Each structure stands twice: as structure tokens, then as C-alpha cells.
Coordinates of C-alpha atoms and ligand atoms in Angstrom, one line a residue:
X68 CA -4.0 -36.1 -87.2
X69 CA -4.8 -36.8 -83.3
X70 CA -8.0 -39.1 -84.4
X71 CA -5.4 -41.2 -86.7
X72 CA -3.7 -41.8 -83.3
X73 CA -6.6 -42.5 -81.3
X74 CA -8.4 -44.8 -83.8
X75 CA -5.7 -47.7 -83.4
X76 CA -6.0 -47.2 -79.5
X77 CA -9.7 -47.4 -79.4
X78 CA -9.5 -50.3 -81.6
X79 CA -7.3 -52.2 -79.2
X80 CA -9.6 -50.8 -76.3
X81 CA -12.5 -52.5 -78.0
X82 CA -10.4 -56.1 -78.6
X83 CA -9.6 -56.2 -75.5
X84 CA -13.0 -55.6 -73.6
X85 CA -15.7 -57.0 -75.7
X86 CA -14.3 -59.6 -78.1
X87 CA -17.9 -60.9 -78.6
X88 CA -19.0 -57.5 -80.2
X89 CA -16.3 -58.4 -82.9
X90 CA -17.9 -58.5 -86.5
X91 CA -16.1 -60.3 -89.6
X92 CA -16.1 -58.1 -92.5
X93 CA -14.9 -58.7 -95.8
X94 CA -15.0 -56.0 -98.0
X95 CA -13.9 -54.9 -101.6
X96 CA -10.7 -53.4 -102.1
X97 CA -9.9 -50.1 -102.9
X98 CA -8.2 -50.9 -106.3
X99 CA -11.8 -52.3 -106.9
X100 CA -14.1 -49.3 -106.2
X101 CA -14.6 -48.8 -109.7
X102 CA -16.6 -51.8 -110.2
X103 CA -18.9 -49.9 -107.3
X104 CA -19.3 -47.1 -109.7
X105 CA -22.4 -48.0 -111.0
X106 CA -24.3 -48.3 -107.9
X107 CA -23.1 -44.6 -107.7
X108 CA -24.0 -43.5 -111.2
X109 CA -27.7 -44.8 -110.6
X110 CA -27.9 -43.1 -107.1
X111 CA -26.4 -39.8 -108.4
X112 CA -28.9 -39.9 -111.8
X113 CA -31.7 -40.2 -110.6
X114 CA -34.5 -37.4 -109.7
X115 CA -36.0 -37.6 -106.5
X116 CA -39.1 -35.6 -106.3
X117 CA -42.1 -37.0 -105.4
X118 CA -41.1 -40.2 -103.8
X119 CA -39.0 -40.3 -100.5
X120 CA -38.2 -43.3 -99.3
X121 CA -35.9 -43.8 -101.9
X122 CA -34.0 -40.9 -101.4
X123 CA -33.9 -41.5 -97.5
X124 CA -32.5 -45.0 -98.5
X125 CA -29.9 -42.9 -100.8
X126 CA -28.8 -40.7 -98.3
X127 CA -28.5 -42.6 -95.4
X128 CA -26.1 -45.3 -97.6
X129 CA -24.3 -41.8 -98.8
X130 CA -23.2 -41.2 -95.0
X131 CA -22.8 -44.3 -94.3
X132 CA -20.1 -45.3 -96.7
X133 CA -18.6 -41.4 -96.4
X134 CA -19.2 -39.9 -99.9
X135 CA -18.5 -36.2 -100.0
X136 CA -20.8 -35.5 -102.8
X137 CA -22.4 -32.8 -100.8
X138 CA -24.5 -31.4 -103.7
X139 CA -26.3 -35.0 -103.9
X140 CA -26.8 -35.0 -100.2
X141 CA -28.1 -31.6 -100.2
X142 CA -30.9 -32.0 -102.7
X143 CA -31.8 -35.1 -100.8
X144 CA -31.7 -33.7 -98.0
X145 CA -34.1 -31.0 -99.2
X146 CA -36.9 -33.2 -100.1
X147 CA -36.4 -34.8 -96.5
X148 CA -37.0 -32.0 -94.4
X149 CA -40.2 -31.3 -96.9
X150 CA -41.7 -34.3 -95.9
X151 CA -40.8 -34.1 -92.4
X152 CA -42.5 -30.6 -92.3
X153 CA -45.4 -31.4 -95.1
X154 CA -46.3 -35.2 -94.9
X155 CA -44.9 -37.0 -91.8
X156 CA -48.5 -38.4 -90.6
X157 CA -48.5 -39.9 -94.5
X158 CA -45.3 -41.2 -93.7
X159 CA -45.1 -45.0 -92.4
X160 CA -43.4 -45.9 -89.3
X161 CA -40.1 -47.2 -91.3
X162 CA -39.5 -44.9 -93.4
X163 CA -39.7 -42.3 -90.4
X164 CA -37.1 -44.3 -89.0
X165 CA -35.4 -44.9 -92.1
X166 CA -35.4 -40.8 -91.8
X167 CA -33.9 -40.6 -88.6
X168 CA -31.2 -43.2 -89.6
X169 CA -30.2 -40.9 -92.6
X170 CA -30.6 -37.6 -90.7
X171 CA -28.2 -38.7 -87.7
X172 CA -26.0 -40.8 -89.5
X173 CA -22.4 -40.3 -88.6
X174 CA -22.8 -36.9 -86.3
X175 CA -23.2 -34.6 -89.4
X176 CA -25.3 -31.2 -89.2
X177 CA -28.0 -32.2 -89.8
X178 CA -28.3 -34.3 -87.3
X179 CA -30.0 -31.3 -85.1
X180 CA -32.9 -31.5 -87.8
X181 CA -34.3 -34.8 -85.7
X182 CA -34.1 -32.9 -82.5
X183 CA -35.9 -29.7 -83.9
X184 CA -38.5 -32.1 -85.6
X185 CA -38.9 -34.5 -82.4
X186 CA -38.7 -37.3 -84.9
X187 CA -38.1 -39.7 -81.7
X188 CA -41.1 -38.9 -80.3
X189 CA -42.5 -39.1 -83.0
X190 CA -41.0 -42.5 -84.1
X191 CA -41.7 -44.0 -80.5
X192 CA -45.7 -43.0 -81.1
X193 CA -45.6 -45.0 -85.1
X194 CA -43.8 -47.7 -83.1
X195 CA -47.0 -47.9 -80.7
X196 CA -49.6 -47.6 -83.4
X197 CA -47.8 -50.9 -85.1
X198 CA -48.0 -52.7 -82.1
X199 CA -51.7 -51.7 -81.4
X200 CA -52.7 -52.9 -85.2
X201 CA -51.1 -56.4 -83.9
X202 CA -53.5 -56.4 -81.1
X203 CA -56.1 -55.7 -82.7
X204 CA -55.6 -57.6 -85.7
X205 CA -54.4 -61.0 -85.3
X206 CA -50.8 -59.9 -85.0
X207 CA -50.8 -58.4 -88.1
X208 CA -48.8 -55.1 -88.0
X209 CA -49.7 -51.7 -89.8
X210 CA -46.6 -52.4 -92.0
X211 CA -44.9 -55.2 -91.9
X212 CA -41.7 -56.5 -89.7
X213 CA -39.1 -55.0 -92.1
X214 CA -40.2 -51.4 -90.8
X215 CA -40.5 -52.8 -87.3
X216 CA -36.8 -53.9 -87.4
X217 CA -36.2 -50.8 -88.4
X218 CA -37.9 -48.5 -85.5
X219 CA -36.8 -50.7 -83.1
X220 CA -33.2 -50.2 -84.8
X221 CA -33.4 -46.3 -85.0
X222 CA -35.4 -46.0 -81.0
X223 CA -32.2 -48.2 -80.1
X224 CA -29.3 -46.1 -81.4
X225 CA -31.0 -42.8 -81.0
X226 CA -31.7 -43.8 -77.0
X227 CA -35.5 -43.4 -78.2
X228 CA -38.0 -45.4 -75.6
X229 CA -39.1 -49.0 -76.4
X230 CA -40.0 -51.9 -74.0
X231 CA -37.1 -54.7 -74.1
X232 CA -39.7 -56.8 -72.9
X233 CA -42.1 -56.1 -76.2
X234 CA -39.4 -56.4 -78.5
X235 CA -39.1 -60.0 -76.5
X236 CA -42.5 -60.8 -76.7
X237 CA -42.9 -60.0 -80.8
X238 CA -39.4 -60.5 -82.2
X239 CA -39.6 -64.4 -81.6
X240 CA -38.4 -66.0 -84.8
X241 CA -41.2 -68.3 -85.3
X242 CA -43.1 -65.3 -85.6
X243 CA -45.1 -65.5 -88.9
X244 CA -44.2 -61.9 -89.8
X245 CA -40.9 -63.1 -91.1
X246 CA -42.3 -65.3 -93.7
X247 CA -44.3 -64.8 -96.7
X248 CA -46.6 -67.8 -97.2
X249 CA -43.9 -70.5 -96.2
X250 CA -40.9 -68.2 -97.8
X251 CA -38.6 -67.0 -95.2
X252 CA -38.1 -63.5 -95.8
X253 CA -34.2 -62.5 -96.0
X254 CA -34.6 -59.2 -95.6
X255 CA -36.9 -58.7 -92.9
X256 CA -34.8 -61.5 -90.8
X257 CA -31.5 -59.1 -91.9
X258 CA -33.1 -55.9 -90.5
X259 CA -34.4 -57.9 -87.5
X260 CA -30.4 -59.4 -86.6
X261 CA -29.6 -55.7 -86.7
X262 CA -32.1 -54.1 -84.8
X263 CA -31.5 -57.1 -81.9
X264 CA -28.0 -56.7 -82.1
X265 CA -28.5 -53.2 -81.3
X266 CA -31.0 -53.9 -78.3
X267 CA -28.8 -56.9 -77.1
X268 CA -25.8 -54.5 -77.4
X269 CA -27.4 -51.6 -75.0
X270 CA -28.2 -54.2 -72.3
X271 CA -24.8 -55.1 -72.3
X272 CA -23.6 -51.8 -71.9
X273 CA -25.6 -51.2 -69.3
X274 CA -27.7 -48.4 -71.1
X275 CA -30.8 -50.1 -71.0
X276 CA -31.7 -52.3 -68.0
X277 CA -33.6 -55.5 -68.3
X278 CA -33.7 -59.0 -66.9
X279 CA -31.4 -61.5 -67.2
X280 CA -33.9 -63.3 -69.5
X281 CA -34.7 -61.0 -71.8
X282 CA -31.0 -60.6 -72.9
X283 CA -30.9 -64.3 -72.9
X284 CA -33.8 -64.5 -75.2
X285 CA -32.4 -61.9 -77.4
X286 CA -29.1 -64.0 -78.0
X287 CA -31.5 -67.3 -78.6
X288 CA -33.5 -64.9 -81.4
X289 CA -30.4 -63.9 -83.0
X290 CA -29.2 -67.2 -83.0
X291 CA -31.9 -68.8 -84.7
X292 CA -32.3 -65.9 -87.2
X293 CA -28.8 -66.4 -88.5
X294 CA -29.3 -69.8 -89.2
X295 CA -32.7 -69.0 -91.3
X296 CA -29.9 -66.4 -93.0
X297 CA -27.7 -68.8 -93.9
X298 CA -29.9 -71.5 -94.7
X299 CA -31.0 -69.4 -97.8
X300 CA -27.1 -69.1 -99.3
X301 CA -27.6 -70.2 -102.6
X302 CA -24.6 -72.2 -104.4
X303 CA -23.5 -68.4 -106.1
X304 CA -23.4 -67.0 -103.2
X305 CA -26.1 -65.0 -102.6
X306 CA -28.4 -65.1 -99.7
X307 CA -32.5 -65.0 -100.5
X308 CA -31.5 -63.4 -104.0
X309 CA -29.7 -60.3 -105.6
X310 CA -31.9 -57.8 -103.4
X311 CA -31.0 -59.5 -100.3
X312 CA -27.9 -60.1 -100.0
X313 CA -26.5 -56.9 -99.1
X314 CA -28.7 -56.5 -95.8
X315 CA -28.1 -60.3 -94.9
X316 CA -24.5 -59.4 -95.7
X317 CA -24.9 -56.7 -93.0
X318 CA -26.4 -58.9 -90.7
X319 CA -23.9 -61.8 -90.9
X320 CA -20.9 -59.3 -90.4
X321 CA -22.6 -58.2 -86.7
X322 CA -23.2 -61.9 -85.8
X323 CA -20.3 -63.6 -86.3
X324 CA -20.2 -65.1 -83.1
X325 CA -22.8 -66.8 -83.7
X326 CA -21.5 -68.9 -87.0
X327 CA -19.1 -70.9 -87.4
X328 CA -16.7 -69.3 -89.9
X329 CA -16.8 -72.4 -92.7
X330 CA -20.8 -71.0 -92.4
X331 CA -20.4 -68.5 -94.5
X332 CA -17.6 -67.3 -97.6
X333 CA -18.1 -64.2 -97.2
X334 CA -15.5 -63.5 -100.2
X335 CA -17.7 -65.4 -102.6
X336 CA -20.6 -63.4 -101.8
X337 CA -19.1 -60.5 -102.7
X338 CA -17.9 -61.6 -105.8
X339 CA -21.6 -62.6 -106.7
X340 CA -22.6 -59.3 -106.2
X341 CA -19.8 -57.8 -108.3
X342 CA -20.6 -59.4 -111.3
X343 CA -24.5 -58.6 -110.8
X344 CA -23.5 -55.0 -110.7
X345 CA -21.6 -55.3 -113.2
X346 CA -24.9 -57.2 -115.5
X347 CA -26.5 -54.1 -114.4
X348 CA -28.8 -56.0 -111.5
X349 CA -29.0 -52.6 -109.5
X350 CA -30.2 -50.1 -111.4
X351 CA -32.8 -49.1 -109.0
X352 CA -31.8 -46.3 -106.6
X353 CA -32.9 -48.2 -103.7
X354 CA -31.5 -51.2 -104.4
X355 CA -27.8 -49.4 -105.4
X356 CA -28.3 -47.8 -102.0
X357 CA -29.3 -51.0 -100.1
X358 CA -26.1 -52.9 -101.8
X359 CA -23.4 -50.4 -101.0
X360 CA -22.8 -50.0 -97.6
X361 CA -22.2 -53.6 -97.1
X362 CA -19.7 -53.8 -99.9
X363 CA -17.6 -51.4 -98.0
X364 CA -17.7 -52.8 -94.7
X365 CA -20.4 -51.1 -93.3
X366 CA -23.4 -52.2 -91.0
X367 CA -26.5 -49.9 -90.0
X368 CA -25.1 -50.4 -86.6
X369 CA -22.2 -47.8 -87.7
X370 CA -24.9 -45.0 -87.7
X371 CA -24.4 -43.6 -84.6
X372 CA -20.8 -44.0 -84.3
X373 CA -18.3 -41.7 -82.1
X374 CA -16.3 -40.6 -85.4
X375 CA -17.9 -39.3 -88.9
X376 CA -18.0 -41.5 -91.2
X377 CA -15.3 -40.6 -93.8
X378 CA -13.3 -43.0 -95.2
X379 CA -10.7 -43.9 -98.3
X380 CA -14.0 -43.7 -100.6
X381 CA -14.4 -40.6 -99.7
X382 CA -13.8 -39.1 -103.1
X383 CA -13.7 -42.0 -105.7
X384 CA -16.9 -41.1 -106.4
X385 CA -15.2 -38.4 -108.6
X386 CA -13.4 -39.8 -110.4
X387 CA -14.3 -40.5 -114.5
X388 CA -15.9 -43.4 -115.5
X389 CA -16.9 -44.9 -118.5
X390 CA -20.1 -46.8 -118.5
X391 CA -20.4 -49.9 -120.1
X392 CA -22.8 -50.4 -123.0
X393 CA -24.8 -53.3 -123.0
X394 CA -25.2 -54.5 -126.9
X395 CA -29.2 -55.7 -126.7
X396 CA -29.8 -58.5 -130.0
X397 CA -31.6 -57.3 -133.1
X398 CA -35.6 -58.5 -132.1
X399 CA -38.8 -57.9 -134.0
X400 CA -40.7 -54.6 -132.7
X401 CA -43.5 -56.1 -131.1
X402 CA -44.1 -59.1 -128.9
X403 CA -46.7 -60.8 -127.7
X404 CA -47.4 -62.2 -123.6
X405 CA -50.2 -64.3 -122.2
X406 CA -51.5 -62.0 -119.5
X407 CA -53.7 -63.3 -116.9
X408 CA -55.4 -61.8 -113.5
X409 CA -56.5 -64.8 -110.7
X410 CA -58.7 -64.4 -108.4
X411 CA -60.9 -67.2 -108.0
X412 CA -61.4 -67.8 -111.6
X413 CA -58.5 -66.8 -114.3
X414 CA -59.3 -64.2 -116.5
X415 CA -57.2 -64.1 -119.6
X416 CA -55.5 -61.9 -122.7
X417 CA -53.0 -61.8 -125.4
X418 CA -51.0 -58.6 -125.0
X419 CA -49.1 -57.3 -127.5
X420 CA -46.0 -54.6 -126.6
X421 CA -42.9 -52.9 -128.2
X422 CA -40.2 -55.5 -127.3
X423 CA -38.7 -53.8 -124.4
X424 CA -41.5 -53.5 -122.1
X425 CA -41.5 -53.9 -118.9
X426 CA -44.5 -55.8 -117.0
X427 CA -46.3 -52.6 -116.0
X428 CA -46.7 -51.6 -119.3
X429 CA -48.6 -54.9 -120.5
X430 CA -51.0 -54.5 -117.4
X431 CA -51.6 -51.0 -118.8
X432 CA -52.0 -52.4 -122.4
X433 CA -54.9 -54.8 -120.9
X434 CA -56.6 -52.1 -118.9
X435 CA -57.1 -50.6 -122.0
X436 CA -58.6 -53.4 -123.9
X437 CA -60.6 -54.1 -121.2
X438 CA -61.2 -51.8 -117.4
X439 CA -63.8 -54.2 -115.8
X440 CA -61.5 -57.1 -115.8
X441 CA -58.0 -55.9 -116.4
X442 CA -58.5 -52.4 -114.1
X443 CA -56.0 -51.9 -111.5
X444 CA -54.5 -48.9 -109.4
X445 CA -51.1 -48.7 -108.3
X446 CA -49.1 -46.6 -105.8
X447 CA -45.3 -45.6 -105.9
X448 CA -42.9 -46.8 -103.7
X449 CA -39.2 -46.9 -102.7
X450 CA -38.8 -49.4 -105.3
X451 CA -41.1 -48.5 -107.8
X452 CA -44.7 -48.9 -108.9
X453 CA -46.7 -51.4 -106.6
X454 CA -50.2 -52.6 -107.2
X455 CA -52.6 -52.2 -104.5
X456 CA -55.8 -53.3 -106.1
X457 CA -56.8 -55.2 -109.4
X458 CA -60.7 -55.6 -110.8
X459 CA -61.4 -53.5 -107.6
X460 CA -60.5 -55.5 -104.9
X461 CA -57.9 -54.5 -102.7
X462 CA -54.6 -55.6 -100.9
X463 CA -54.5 -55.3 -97.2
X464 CA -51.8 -55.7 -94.8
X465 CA -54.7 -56.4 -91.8
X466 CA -55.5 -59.3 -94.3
X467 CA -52.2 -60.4 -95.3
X468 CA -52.8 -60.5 -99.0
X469 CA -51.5 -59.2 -101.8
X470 CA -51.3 -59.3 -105.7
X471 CA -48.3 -61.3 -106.3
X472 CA -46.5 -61.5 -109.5
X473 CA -45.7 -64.1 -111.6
X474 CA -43.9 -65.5 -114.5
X475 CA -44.6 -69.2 -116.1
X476 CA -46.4 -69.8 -112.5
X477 CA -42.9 -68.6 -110.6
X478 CA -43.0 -65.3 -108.7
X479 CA -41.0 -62.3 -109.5
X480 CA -38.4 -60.9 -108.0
X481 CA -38.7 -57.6 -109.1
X482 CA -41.9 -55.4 -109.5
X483 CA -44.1 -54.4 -111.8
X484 CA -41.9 -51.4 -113.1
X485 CA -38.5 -53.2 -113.7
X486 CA -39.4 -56.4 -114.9
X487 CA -38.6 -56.5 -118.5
X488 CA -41.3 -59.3 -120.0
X489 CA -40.4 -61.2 -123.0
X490 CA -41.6 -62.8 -126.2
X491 CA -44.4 -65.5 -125.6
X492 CA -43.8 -65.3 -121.4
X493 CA -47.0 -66.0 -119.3
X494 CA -47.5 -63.4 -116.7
X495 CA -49.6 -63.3 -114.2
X496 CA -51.0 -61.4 -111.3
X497 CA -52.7 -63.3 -108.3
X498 CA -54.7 -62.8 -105.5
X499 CA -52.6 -63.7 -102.8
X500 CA -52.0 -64.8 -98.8
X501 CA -48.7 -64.3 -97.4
Ligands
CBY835 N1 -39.7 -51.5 -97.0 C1 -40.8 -52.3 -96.9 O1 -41.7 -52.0 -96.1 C2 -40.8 -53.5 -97.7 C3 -40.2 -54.7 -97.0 C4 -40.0 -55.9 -97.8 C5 -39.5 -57.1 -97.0 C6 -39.0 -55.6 -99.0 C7 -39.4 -56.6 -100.1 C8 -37.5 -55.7 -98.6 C9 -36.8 -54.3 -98.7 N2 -35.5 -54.4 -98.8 O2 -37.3 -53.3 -98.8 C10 -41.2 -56.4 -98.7 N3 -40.8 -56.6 -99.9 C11 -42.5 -56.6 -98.2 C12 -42.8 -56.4 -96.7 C13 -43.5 -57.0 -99.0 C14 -45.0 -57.1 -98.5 C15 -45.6 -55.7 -98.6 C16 -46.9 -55.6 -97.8 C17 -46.6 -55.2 -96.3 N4 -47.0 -56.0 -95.4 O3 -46.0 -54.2 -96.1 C18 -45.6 -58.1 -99.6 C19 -47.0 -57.9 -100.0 C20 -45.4 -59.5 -99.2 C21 -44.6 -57.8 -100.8 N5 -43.4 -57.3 -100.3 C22 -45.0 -58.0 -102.1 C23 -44.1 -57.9 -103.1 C24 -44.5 -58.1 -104.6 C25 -45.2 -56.8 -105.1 C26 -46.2 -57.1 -106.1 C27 -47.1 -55.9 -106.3 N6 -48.3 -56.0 -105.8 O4 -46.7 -54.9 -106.9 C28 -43.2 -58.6 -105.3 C29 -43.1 -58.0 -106.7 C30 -43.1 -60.1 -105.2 C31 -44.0 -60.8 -106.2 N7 -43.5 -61.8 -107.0 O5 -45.2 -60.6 -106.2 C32 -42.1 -58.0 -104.2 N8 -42.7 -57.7 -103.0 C33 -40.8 -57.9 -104.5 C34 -40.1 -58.4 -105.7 C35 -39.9 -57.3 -103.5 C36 -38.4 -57.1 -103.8 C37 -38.1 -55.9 -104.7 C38 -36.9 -56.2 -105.6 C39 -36.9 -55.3 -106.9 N9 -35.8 -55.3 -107.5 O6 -37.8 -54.6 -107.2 C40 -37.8 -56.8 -102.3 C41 -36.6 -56.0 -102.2 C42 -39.1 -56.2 -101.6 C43 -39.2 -54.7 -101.8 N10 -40.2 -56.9 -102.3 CO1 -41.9 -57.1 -101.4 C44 -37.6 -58.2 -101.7 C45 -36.5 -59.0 -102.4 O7 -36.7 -59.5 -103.5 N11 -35.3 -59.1 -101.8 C46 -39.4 -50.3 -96.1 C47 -39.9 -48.9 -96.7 C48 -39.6 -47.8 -95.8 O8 -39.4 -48.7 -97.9

């Protein structure tokens, strides 16, 4: 009762003192949150055992968005503090943050669990060890600048330690880190626009002291960022593609002052991703996860917000829901694929696989046929399988390459273990630069 009193007061507070800390938000409706329900059928089914980063990405969108489905939560929450107290030198410096994100989301209990662990500390030291790999090898970091966007977002709203003047120095955006060959990478830009927004917001505040400069450059960064953002809207809608859009989204709502608001319909965006939900686009855990919070009006920069997160969503998450059954056409048993590894040369095959199969399962297939050429190994990650070496030679982040996937010469935009391949498709995985 007495926070339903103060929330309209601080709100006003806020208006009045920092108007350019407003964001926009669009958001779907509550007489829409059934069309959400997906996203939360694939989050709720799925297993969550050996692989964490997914469930991290799960919980923290959970909190975020104020779902009270507290048996969910504590399973997840479960396999966190296993690999917190089992594996956390395995684990890489963003999903450690993505941990602390998830942990201290919204001021629950478990919020003590980074204290206990010293997960700062801990963060702040993976943070170090990135910036050391850049040194050392031609600015390449340990990971990539997705997780760095994301340490320097959790250190930030967890009052870990981090130089402003570092963050200066390597969050420039003509940094190549944010592209992929000549791509510019949505996401990583997205997480970056948060994490500065954070920074830029501290300095303000006072909480973090700096030069004038520095917060000077940080506004320029953001600046620029947004406009690579919004330069990749495409006519539906979405911004760099399905996967995307719901971090830019994110991104665009804490930067408004810096577009002009005929930039950007936000409204048509969300419609996009509506209907892909509804097609059945996000039926990977982390990608439900990454989607959600946006569509209700959220921001990774609500983390660490005064009040819990609980909100009119609360409890819609039990009420029934009947899925809808996609009707697949009647196709022959089997197809066939042209499946080809590139390295230097092209070494090819003709694959045959139930109809069905997704692209992971023709490599397989191939391997079989033939292990010298068509060998590979694989590891898992947040969003599935994701090869690390093919014929023996081996991706490397100091390196910058990669096997990249492709279909009919055009890369893929999902990986190896979602990609459903089809009748007479050429497939193909290269060695890559990016
Ligand atoms: N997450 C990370 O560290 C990953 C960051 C990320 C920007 C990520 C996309 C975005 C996200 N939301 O998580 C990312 N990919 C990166 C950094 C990379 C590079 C990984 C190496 C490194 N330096 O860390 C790299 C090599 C450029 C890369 N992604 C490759 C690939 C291809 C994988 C092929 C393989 N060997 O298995 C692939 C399939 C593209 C291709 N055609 O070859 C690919 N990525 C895709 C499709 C994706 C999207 C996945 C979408 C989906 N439905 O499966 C992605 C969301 C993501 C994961 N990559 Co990368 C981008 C998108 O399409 N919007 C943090 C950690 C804690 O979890």
C-alpha cells in the first residue's frame, strides 16, 4: 500500500531532476501477455543440467520481468550456486557477470549469495584478464565484447571497481570488436549502449568520479552506437535480425535522448517480434529469455533497482494455455544436402537425412562417412552446440576465426543445433576471419 503511494512521487521526483535519464518504452499490453506465453512455455520446459549460461540468461529475465514461478527459479537457481561453488574458474568472464546480474536482480534473497561468493572480486579479476589478453594479443580479448559489455555492466551496477578511463580507452566504437568481418554486430553494440549508459549514469550521479572528458566521450560513444543500432532496422522492423532485436530494443529504450523519435517505431518492432513468436522463432531458452524482458518494458539497467521487480505479469504465467500446433506438409522420409567443409580447398559430400534434420545432424552423418575430412568437435553453449574445430584445426578467439555457417553461400543465423536443413540445400562450413 505505502510503495503504491510513493512510486508516483518518486516518479515525479525523477521527471523533474533528470529529464535526460528518461527512456521511451513501448511495451505489449496486458490483454496481450498471452501471445508472450510461448517464450514462457520454452523457458519453463526445458532441463537445465549441464549447461549454465542458459539458465543464468533464464533467471535473470525471470526477475527481471517479476514472474513468481518460484519453483522455476529455484531449480535454476540450484544449478547456479553449483557452478559458482564447483566450476567458476571454467566459467568465462560474462557469464560470471551474467551470474551476478541474475543473482542480484531486483534485491531478492539471494542476492547475499554474490556477497558470500565474492563474485565482484571475482568479476573485477575476469574483467582484468580480458583486458590483459587485448594487450597481449592485438586487442583481441579472451571472449569477445558482448561479455565485456557485460562485466563492465554488472562492475557498474554492483559498485564493483573498473577504470572509467579503460572503459574510454577500449569502448570506442570504431573498435573492431564490434564487428564481425565488416558486419556490425547488433548485439554486442546493444550490451555495449547498456553497459555505457550505466557508467555514464554513475558519473552523473556523482558515484564515480572522472574527468570531464571521459563523460564527454561516453556520451559521443553512445551516440555513435545508436546510430550503428538503427542503421540496421530492417523494413519489418527488426534490428540486426530476430535474435537481436530484443537487446537493441533494450538499448534504444535507455537512449532515447539520443534519437530523434521518427528514428525508431518502436510499436512496429514489437509487432515483428510478436508474430515471430508466434512462427515459433524462439524456441531456444536463451533466446525466449533474451526476448522477454524487453517486451515488457524492461532494460538490464532495472537490475539493481530500489523496488523488487513485481509487476501486473506477475502471475500470467499461470494461467492455461493452449499451444498451437504447427501442421508440417506431407514430405518424402529422407532428403538429400550438398555438404561441404572450406578451408583452403573445398571438400565435398552428398548427405542423406530423415527430412527433419537439423544441420548438426548432417555434419554427424558426414563424420561418419568419412573422420579425416568430415571430423569435427563441438562444445555446448547457451545457445546450443557450437563447433570449435573441423579436420582438426581449431577456432581461436586470439586469432579471430571461426567456422562459420552457411547456406547457398549465405551465413546462418542460427547454429548448428536449430537449423532445420532442407531438401537439395547446400550447406557449408568455412574457415573463417571475423
Ligand atoms: N554470449 C557470447 O559470448 C556470444 C556473443 C555473440 C555476440 C552472440 C551471437 C549474441 C548473444 N546474444 O549472445 C556472438 N554470437 C559471438 C561473440 C560470436 C563469436 C564467438 C567467438 C568469440 N569471440 O567469443 C563468433 C565466432 C563471431 C560467432 N558468434 C560465431 C557464430 C556462428 C557459430 C558457428 C559455429 N562454429 O558453431 C553463427 C552460427 C553464425 C554463422 N553463420 O556461422 C552464430 N555465431 C550465430 C548464428 C549467433 C546467433 C545465435 C542465434 C541462434 N538462434 O542460434 C547470435 C545470438 C550469437 C549467439 N551468434 Co555468434 C547472434 C544473432 O544472430 N543475433 C555470452 C555468453 C555468456 O553466453
Amino acid at each position: 500500500m505505502r510503495q503504491s503511494h510513493q512510486l508516483p512521487l518518486a516518479g515525479l521526483l525523477l521527471f523533474s531532476l533528470i529529464p535526460s535519464q528518461l527512456c521511451e518504452i513501448c511495451e505489449v499490453s496486458e490483454e496481450n501477455y498471452i501471445r508472450l506465453k510461448p517464450l514462457l512455455n520454452t523457458m519453463n520446459q526445458s532441463k537445465y543440467t549441464r549447461e549454465t549460461s542458459s539458465s543464468v540468461n533464464v533467471l535473470l529475465s525471470l526477475q527481471l520481468v517479476g514472474i513468481q514461478n518460484q519453483n522455476l527459479k529455484q531449480k535454476l537457481i540450484q544449478q547456479i550456486k553449483y557452478t559458482v561453488k564447483r566450476r567458476l574458474s571454467q566459467v568465462n568472464s560474462g557469464e560470471l557477470a551474467l551470474i551476478t546480474l541474475a543473482l542480484g536482480a531486483c534485491h531478492n534473497p539471494d542476492e547475499n549469495l554474490i556477497y558470500d561468493y565474492h563474485l565482484i572480486d571475482k568479476l573485477e579479476n575476469k574483467f582484468q584478464a580480458e583486458i590483459e589478453n587485448m594487450e597481449a594479443h592485438n586487442g583481441n580479448p579472451l571472449t569477445n565484447y558482448y561479455q565485456l559489455s557485460l562485466d563492465v555492466l554488472a562492475l557498474c551496477l554492483f559498485n564493483g571497481t573498473y577504470s572509467t578511463t579503460e572503459v574510454v580507452n577500449y569502448f570506442a566504437p570504431e573498435n573492431k570488436n564490434y564487428y564481425f568481418g565488416r558486419q556490425f554486430s547488433v548485439d554486442t553494440g546493444a550490451m555495449a549502449v547498456l553497459a555505457l549508459t550505466c557508467v555514464k549514469r554513475s558519473l552523473i550521479n556523482g558515484q564515480v568520479k572522472t574527468d570531464e572528458s571521459n563523460l564527454k566521450n561516453i556520451s559521443i560513444y553512445i551516440k555513435s552506437l545508436v546510430e550503428k543500432i538503427l542503421s540496421e532496422k530492417k523494413e519489418n522492423g527488426l534490428i540486426g535480425n530476430t535474435f537481436s532485436t530484443g537487446e537493441a530494443m533494450q538499448a534504444l529504450f535507455v537512449s532515447s535522448d539520443y534519437y530523434h523519435e521518427n528514428d525508431w517505431n518502436c510499436q512496429q518492432t514489437l509487432n515483428t517480434v510478436l508474430t515471430k513468436i508466434s512462427q515459433g522463432a524462439f524456441s531456444i531458452p536463451t533466446a525466449a529469455a533474451q526476448v522477454l524482458p524487453a517486451l515488457m518494458g524492461k532494460t538490464f539497467l532495472d537490475v539493481n533497482k530500489d523496488s523488487s521487480c513485481v509487476s501486473a505479469a506477475g502471475n500470467f504465467s499461470n494461467s492455461t494455455y493452449e499451444p498451437v500446433t504447427v501442421t508440417t506438409p506431407v514430405t518424402p522420409s529422407s532428403i538429400s544436402v550438398n555438404y561441404s567443409v572450406r578451408i583452403n580447398e573445398t571438400y565435398f559430400a552428398n548427405v542423406t537425412v530423415p527430412n527433419g534434420s537439423v544441420f548438426l545432424d548432417v555434419m554427424e552423418k558426414a563424420q561418419k562417412m568419412n573422420d579425416t575430412i568430415f571430423g569435427f568437435t563441438m562444445e555446448e553453449s547457451s545457445w546450443g552446440p557450437y563447433i570449435t574445430s573441423v579436420q582438426g584445426l581449431w577456432a581461436s578467439n586470439n586469432d579471430r576465426t571461426y567456422w562459420e555457417l552457411l547456406s547457398g553461400g549465405i551465413p546462418l543465423s542460427q547454429g548448428v543445433g536449430s537449423y532445420v536443413v532442407h531438401d537439395g540445400e547446400n550447406l557449408e562450413v568455412r574457415w573463417s576471419k571475423y
